[in-house]
Tab-separated table of C-alpha atoms and ligand atoms in Angstrom:
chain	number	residue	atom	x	y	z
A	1	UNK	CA	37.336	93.990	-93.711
A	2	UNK	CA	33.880	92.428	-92.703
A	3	UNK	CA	30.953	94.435	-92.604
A	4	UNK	CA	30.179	95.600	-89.132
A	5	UNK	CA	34.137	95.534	-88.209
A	6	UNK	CA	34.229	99.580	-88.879
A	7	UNK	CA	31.545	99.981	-86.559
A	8	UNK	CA	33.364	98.196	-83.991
A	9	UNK	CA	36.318	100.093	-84.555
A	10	UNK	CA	34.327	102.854	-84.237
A	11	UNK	CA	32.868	102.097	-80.582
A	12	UNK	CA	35.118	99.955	-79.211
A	13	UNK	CA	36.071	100.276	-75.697
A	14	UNK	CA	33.712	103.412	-75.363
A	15	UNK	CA	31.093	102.479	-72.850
A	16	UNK	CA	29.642	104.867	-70.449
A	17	UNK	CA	31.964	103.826	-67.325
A	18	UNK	CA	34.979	104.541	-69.298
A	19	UNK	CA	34.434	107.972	-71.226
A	20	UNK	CA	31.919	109.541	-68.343
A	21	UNK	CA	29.880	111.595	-71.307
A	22	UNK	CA	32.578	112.444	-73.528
A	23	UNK	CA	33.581	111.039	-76.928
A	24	UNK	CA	37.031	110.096	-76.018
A	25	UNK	CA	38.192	108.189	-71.978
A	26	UNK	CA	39.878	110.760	-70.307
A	27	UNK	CA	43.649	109.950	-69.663
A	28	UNK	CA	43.252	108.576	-66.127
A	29	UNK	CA	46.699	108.626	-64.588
A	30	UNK	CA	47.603	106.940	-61.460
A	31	UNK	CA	49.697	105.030	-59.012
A	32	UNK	CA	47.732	105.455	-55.555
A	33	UNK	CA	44.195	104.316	-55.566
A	34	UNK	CA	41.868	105.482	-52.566
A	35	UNK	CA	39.653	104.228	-50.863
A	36	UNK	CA	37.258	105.642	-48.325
A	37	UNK	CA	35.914	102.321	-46.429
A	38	UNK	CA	37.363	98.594	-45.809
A	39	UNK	CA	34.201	97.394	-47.898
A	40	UNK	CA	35.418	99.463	-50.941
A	41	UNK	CA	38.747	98.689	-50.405
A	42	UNK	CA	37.795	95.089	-50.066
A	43	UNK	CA	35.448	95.473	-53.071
A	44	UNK	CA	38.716	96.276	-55.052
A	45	UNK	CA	41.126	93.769	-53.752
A	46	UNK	CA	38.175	90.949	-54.982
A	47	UNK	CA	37.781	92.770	-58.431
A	48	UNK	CA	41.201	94.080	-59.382
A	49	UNK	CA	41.506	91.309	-62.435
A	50	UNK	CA	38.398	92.195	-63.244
A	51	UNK	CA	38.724	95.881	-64.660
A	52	UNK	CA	38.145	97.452	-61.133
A	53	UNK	CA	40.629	100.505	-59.577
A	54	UNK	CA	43.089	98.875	-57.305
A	55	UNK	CA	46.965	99.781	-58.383
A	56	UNK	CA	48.314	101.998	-60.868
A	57	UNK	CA	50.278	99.274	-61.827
A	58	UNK	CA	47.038	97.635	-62.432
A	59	UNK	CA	45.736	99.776	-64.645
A	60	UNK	CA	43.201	103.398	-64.855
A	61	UNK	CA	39.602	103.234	-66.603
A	62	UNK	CA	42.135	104.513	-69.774
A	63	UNK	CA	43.597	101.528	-69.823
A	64	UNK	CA	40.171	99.251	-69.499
A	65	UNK	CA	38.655	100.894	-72.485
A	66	UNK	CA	41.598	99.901	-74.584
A	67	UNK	CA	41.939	96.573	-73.481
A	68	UNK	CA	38.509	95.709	-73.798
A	69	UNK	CA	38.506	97.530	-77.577
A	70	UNK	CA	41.297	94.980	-78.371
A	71	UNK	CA	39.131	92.245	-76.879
A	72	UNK	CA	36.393	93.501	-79.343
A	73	UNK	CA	38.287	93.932	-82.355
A	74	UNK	CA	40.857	91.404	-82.346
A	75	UNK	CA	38.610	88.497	-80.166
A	76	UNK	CA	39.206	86.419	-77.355
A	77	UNK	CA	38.583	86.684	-73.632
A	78	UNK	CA	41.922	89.444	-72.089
A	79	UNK	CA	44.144	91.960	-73.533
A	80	UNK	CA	47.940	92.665	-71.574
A	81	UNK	CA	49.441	95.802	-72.385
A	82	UNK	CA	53.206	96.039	-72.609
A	83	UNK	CA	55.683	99.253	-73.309
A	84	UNK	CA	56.553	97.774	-76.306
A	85	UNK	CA	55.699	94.811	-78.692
A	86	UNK	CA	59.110	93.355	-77.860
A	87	UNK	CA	57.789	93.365	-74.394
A	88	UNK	CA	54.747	91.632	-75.326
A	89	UNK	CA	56.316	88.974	-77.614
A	90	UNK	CA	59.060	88.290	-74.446
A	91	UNK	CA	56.510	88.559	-71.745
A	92	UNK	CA	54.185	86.140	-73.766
A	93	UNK	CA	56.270	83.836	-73.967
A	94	UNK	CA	58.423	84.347	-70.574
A	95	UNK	CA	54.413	84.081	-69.449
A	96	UNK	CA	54.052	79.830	-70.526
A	97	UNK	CA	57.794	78.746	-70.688
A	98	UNK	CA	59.690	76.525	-68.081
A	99	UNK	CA	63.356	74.879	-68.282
A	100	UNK	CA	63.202	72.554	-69.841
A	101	UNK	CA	60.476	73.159	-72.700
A	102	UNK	CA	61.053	73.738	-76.027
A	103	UNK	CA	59.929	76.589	-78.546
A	104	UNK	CA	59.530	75.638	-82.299
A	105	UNK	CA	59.728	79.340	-83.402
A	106	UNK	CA	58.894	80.388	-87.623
A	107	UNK	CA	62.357	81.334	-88.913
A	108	UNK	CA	60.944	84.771	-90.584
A	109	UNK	CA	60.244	85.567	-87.089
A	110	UNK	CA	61.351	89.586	-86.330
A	111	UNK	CA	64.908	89.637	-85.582
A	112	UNK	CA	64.393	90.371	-81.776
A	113	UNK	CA	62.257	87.191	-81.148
A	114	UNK	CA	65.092	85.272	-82.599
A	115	UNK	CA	67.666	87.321	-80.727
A	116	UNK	CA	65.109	86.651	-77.349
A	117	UNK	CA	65.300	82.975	-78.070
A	118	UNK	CA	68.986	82.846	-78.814
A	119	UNK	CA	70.310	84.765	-76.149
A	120	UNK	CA	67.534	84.831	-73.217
A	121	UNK	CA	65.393	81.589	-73.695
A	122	UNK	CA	68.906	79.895	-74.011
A	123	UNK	CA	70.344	80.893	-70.958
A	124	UNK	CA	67.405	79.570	-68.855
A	125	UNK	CA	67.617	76.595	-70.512
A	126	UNK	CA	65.038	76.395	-73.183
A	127	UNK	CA	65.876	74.841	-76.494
A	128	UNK	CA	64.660	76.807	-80.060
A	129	UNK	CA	64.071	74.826	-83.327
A	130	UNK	CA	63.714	77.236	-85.935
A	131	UNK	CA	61.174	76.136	-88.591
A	132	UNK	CA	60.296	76.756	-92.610
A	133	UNK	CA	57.242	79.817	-92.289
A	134	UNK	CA	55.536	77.175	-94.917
A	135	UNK	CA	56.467	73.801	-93.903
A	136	UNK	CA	52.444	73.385	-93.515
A	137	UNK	CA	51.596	69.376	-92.229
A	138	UNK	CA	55.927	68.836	-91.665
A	139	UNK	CA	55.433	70.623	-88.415
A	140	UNK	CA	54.734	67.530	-86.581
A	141	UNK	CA	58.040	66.108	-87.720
A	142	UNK	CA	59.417	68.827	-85.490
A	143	UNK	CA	57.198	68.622	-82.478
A	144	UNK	CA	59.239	67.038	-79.227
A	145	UNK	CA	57.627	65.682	-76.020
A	146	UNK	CA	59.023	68.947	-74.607
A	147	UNK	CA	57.561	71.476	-76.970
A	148	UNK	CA	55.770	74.008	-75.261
A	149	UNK	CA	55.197	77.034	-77.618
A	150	UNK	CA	54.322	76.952	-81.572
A	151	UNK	CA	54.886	80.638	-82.276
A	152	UNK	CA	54.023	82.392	-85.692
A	153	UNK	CA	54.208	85.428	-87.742
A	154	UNK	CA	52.297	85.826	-90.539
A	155	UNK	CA	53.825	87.446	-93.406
A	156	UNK	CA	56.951	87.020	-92.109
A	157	UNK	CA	59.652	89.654	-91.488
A	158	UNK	CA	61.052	91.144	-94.460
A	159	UNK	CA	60.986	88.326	-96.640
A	160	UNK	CA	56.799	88.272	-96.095
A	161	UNK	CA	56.009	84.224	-96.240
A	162	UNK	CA	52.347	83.837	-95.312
A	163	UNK	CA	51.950	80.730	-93.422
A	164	UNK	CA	48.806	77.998	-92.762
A	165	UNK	CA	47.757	79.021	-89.477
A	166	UNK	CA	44.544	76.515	-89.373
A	167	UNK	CA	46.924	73.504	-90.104
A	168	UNK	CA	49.506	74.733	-88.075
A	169	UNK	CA	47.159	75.665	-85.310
A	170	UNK	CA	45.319	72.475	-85.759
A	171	UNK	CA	48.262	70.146	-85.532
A	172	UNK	CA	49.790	71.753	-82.438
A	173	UNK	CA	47.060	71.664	-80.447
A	174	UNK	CA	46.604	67.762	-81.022
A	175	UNK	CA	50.238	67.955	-78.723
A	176	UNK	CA	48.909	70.476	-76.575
A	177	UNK	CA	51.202	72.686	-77.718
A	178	UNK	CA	50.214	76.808	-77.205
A	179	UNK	CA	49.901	78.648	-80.498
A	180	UNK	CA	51.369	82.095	-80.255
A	181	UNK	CA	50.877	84.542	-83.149
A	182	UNK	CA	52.630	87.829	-83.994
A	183	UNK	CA	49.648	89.740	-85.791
A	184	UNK	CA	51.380	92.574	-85.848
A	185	UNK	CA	51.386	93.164	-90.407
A	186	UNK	CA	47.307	92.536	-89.654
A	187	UNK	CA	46.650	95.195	-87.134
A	188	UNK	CA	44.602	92.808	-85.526
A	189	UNK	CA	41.667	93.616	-88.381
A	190	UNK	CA	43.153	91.730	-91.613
A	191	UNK	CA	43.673	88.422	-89.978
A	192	UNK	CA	41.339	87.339	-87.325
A	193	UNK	CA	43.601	84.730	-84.832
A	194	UNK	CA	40.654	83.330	-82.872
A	195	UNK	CA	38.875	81.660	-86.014
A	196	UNK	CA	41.947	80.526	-87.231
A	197	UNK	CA	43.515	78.853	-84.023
A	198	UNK	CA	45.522	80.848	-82.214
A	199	UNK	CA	45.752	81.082	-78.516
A	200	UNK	CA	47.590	84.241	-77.843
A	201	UNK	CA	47.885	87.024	-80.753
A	202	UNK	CA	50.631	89.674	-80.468
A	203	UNK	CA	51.061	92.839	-81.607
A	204	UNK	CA	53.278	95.676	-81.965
A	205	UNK	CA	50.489	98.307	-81.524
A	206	UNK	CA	53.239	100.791	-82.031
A	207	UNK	CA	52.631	99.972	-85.993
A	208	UNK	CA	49.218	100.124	-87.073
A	209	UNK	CA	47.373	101.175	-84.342
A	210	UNK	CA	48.785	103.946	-83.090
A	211	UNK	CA	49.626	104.708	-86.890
A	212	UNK	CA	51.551	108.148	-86.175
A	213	UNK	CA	55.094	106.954	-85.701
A	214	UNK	CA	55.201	108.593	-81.879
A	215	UNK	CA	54.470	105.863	-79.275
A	216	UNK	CA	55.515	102.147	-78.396
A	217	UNK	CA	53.018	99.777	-77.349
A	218	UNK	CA	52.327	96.418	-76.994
A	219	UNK	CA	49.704	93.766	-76.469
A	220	UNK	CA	49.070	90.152	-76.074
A	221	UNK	CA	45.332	89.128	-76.108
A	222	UNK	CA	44.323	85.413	-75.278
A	223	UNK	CA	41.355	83.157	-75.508
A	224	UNK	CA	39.829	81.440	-72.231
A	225	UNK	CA	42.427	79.199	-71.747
A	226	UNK	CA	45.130	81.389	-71.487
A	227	UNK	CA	44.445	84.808	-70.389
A	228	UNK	CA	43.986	84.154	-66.601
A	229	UNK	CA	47.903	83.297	-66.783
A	230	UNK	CA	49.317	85.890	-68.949
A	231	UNK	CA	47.261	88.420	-67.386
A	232	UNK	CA	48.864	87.426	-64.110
A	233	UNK	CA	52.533	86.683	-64.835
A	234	UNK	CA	52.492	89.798	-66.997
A	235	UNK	CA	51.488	91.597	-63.470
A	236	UNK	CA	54.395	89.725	-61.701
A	237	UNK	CA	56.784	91.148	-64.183
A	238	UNK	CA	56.055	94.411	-63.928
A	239	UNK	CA	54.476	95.175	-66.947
A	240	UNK	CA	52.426	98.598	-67.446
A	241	UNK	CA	52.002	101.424	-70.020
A	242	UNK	CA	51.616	105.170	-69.521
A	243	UNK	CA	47.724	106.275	-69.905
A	244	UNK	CA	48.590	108.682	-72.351
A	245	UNK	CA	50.579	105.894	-74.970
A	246	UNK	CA	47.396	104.061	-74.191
A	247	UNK	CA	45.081	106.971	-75.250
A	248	UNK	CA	47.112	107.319	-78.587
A	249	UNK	CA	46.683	103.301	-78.859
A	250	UNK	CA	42.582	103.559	-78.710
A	251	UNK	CA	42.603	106.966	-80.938
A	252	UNK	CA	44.366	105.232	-83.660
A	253	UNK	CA	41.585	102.406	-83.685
A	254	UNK	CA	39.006	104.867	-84.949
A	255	UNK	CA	40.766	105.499	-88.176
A	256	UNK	CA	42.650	102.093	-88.382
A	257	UNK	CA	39.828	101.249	-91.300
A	258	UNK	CA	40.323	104.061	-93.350
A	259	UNK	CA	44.009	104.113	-93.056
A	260	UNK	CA	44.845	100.623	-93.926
A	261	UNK	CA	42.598	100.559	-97.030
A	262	UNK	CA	44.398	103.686	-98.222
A	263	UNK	CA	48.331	102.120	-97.327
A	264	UNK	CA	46.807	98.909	-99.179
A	265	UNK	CA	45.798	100.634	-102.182
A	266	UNK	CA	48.664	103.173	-102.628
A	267	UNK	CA	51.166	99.969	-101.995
A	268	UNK	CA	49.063	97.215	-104.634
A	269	UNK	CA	49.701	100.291	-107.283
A	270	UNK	CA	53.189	100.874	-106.407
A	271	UNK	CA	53.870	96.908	-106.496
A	272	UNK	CA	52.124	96.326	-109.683
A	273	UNK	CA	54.075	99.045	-111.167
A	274	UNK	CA	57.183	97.366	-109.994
A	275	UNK	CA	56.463	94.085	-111.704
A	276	UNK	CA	56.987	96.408	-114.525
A	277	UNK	CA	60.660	97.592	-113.794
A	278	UNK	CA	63.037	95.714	-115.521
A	279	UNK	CA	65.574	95.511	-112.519
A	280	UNK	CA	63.029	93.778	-110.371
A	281	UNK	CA	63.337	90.118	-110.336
A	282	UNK	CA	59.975	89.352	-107.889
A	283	UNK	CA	57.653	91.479	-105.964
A	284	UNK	CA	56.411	90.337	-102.783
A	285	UNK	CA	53.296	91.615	-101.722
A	286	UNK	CA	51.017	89.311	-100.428
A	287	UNK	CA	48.198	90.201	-102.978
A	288	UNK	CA	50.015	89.154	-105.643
A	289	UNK	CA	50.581	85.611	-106.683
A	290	UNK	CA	54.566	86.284	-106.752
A	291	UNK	CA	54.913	86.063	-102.688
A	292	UNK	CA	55.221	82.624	-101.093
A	293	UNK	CA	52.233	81.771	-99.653
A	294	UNK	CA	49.831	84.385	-101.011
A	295	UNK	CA	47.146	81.235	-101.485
A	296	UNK	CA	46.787	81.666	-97.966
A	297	UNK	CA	46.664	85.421	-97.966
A	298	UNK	CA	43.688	84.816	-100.572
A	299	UNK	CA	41.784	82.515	-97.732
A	300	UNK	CA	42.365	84.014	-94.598
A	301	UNK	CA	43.509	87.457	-94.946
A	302	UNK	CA	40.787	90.452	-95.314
A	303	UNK	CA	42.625	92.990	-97.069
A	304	UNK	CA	46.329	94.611	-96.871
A	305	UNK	CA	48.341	97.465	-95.793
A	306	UNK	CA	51.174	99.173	-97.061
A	307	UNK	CA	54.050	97.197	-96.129
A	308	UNK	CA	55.838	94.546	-98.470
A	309	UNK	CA	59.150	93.897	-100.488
A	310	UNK	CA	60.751	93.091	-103.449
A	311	UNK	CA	63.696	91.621	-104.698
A	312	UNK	CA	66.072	93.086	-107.757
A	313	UNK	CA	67.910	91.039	-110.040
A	314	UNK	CA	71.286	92.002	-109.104
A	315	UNK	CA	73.543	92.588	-105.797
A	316	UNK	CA	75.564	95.945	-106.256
A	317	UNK	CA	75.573	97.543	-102.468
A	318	UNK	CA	77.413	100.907	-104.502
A	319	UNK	CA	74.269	100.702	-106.352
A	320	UNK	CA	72.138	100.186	-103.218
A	321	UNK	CA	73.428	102.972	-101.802
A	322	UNK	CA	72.773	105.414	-104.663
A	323	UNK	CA	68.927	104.440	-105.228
A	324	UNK	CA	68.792	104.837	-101.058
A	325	UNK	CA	70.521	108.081	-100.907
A	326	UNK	CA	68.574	110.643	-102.403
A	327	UNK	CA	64.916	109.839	-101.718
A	328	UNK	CA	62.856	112.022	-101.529
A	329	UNK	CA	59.386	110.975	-99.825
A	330	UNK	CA	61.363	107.139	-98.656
A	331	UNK	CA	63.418	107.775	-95.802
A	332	UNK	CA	65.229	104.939	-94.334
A	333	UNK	CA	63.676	104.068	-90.701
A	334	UNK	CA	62.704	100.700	-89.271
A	335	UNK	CA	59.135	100.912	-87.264
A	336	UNK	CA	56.480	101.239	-90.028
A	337	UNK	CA	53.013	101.575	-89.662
A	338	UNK	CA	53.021	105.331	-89.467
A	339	UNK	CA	51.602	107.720	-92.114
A	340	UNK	CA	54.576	108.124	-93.944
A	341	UNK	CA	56.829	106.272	-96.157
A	342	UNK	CA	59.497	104.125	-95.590
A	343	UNK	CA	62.582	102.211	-97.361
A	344	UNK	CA	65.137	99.559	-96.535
A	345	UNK	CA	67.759	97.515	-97.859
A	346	UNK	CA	68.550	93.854	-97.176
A	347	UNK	CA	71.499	92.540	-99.547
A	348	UNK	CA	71.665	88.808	-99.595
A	349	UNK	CA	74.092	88.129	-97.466
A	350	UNK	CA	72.310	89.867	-94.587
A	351	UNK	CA	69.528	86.696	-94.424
A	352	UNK	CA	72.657	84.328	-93.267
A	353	UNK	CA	72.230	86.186	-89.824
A	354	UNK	CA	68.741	86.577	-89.869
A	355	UNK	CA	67.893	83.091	-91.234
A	356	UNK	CA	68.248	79.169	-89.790
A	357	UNK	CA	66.735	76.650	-92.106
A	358	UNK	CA	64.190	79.165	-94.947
A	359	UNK	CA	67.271	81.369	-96.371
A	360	UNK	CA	66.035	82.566	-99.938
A	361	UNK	CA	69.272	82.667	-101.435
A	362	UNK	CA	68.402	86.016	-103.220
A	363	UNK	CA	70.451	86.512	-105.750
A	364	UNK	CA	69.786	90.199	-105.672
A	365	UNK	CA	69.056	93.026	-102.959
A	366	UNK	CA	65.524	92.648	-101.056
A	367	UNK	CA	64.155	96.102	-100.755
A	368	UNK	CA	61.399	96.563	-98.437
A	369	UNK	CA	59.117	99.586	-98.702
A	370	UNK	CA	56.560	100.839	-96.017
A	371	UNK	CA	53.831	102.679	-98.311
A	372	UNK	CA	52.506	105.766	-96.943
A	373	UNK	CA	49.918	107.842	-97.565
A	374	UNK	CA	51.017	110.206	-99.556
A	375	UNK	CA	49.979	111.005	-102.728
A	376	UNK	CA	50.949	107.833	-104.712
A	377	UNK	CA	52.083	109.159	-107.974
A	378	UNK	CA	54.496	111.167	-106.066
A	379	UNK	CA	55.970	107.361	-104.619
A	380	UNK	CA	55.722	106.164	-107.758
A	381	UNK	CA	57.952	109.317	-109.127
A	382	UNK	CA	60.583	108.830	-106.167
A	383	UNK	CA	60.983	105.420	-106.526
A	384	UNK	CA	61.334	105.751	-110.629
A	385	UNK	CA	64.037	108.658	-109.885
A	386	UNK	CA	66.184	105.808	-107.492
A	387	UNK	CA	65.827	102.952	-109.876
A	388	UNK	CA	67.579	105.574	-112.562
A	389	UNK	CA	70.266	106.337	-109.565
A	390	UNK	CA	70.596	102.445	-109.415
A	391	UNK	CA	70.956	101.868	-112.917
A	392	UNK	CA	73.289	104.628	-113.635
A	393	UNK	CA	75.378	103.393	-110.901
A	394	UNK	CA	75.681	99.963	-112.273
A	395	UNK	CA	77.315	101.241	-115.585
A	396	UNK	CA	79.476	103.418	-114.111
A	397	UNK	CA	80.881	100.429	-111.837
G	401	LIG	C1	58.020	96.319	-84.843
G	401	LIG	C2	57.664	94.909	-84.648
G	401	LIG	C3	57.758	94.323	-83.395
G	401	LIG	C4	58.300	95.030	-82.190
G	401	LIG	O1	57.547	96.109	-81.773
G	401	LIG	P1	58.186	97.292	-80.896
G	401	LIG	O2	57.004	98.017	-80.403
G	401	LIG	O3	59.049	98.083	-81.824
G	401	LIG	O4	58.996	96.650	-79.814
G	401	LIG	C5	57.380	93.003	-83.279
G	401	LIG	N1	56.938	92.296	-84.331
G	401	LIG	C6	56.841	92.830	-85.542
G	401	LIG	C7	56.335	91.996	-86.667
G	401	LIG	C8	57.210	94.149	-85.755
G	401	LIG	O5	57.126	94.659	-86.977
C-alpha cells in the first residue's frame, strides 16, 4: 500500500460537518427532511446532488462521509451506494446501457454478472460477447460499432486471471467505449482504477470493507465523466442503503490496512506451503508466478489479501467431499472478506456453466480458500488433516 494511503484510511470521510465532535458520524437515519423556510427548502432542492439534506432516499450526513471516504480512497469524482454489490454491478451497468448496445463482458466475471447479462441484459435487447480475462491487444478484434460497456474483474472469479487494465482501458476508450471494473478482490486499496483507466470501479463492500461477514453493501464510484449519470439513474432506480450498513461500511475502512496485510500474509504462507503438497498440481495466488497473469499483479497491484485457489491433480468428488467434510477452522460459505476462513470446491466440470470462451480444462478439482485471520499454523494444520482425508479416500476408492 503507498505511504500516506493508511492515513487516508484513517481520516477519510471524517470532516467536522459529518461527525459533529465525535470520532465516529453518528448514524443519521431518515426519510422526511424539514425544513423551516422556502429559502432553506429551496437551498436544498438546488444542493441535493451535492451532499446537502433533501430525501432520505437521498441520503443522511452518514451516508456523505462514506461516500466521500470512497471518493478519497479509491479516487475519482462520486461514490453510489447500493444494498448490495450485485446491485451496484446491475445498476452500473443498467445506469449506461440502451437496446441496442453491446457489452463485451471478461468471462471470469462473478457468476451473477454473467447470469445479469444472460438473462436481464438479454431480454431488453442487449447483446454479451464474453471475452478471454487475458486476451490483452485482441480486444479490439471484439469491439462492434455497438459496444457500449468494456467491463472487468481483476483476478477473476475463482479461477483468479489478472488482466491488463492499462491496455484494455487504453484501447476501449480509443472506441469510446466505458470501462467498468469490479475491484471488489482489491478493496479499492490494492489496485488503484483511476491511474489505470477505468471509468467506473465496483465493489462488493460487503467483502473487504465491511470485513465482519454481517452486512451487504455496494458501491460504484466514477470519474468526471460519468458520475453525474450514475449518480442520477441510480436515484431513478431506487437505490439506497440503511445508515447503519453504511456506518459498518466506513468502520471497516479504519482497519482495512491492517487487515488485508495480515489475510495476505497468512494466505502467501499457506500457498507456498501448498506448492509443497504433492496432490496439488498449481497454486493460484496472484503473488506467485504460477497464476495467469501474475506479471500484471507484479505492476499494478500493491499488495494481496487472503483470497486465492488452487488446483489438485486429480478429480475424485468422493474425495472432495471427505477433505471438505471435517474442517475444522474452513467452513464452506461463499461471501469472503470476513475475518474468518473459508473453503470451496469447484470440480471441473462446474467451469462448463460458469465459462464461454477461457474454460481451463482442469484436469483436477479447483479449491478456493478465503484465508482468515486466524492463527496460521492452525490453517496450515486443518488443511494438512483434509489433504490426509483426501488421500485416504482415494485408496480406498
Ligand atoms: C461477492 C461479490 C460480488 C457481489 O456482492 P454482494 O454484495 O454479495 O451482492 C460481486 N463481485 C465480486 C467479485 C464478489 O466477490
Amino acid at each position: 500500500m503507498p505511504k500516506g494511503k493508511q492515513t487516508q484510511l484513517i481520516t477519510a470521510g471524517r470532516k467536522q460537518k459529518w461527525t459533529k465532535g465525535v470520532v465516529n458520524p453518528p448514524i443519521q437515519r431518515a426519510s422526511t427532511i424539514v425544513f423551516e423556510t422556502v429559502a432553506d427548502k429551496h437551498h436544498a432542492t438546488l444542493n441535493r446532488a451535492n451532499k446537502e439534506l433533501f430525501y432520505g432516499r437521498r441520503g443522511t450526513h452518514t451516508h456523505f462521509a462514506f461516500q466521500e471516504a470512497m471518493v478519497e480512497v479509491e479516487g475519482g469524482t462520486g461514490c453510489a451506494l447500493y444494498p448490495c454489490g450485485t446491485a451496484a454491478i446491475a445498476n452500473s451497468i443498467l445506469s449506461f446501457i440502451e437496446t441496442g448496445d453491446h457489452i463485451l463482458m471478461v468471462d471470469t466475471c462473478y457468476e451473477p454478472t454473467r447470469d445479469f447479462c444472460d438473462k436481464v441484459m438479454k431480454k431488453m435487447g442487449v447483446e454479451t460477447t464474453y471475452y478471454d480475462p487475458v486476451i490483452g491487444e485482441d480486444i479490439e478484434n471484439l469491439i462492434q460499432p455497438n459496444t457500449k460497456i468494456l467491463f472487468l474483474e481483476s483476478p477473476g472469479s475463482i479461477t483468479m486471471e489478472i488482466q491488463d487494465v492499462p491496455t484494455l482501458a487504453q484501447i476501449a476508450h480509443k472506441h469510446d467505449i466505458i470501462v467498468m471494473l469490479d475491484n471488489t478482490w482489491a478493496a479499492g486499496v490494492l489496485f488503484n482504477p483511476f491511474e489505470h483507466g477505468v471509468d467506473i470501479s465496483i465493489q462488493a463492500a460487503t467483502k473487504y470493507i465491511v470485513g465482519h461477514s454481517d452486512v451487504m453493501l455496494g458501491t460504484a464510484v466514477a470519474n468526471q465523466n460519468y458520475w453525474d449519470q450514475l449518480r442520477e439513474q441510480s436515484y431513478l432506480m431506487g437505490q439506497c442503503v440503511s445508515p447503519d450498513d453504511v456506518y459498518l461500511g466506513l468502520r471497516g475502512l479504519r482497519t482495512l490496512d491492517v487487515r488485508l496485510r495480515q489475510h495476505a500474509e497468512n494466505s502467501l504462507k499457506v500457498a507456498k506451503w501448498l506448492q509443497t503438497r504433492p496432490e496439488v498440481d498449481h497454486v493460484r495466488h496472484p503473488a506467485l508466478e504460477t497464476c495467469p497473469g501474475h506479471a500484471f499483479f507484479q505492476r499494478d497491484f500493491q499488495g494481496g489479501n487472503g483470497l486465492f485457489s488452487f488446483v489438485l491433480h486429480n478429480s475424485v468428488p468422493a474425495a472432495t467431499t471427505a477433505l471438505l467434510d471435517g474442517m475444522e477452522h474452513f467452513k464452506m460459505g461463499y461471501s469472503w472478506g470476513g475475518f474468518e476462513s473459508l473453503i470451496l470446491a469447484n470440480e471441473p466440470k462446474s467451469f462448463n456453466k460458469l465459462r464461454s470462451v477461457a474454460n481451463p480444462n482442469f484436469k483436477g478439482t479447483l479449491i478456493r480458500l478465503h484465508i482468515g485471520l486466524e492463527n496460521v499454523d492452525d490453517l496450515i494444520a486443518d488443511l494438512e488433516q483434509g489433504l490426509e482425508r483426501y488421500q485416504a479416500s482415494i485408496q480406498d476408492q
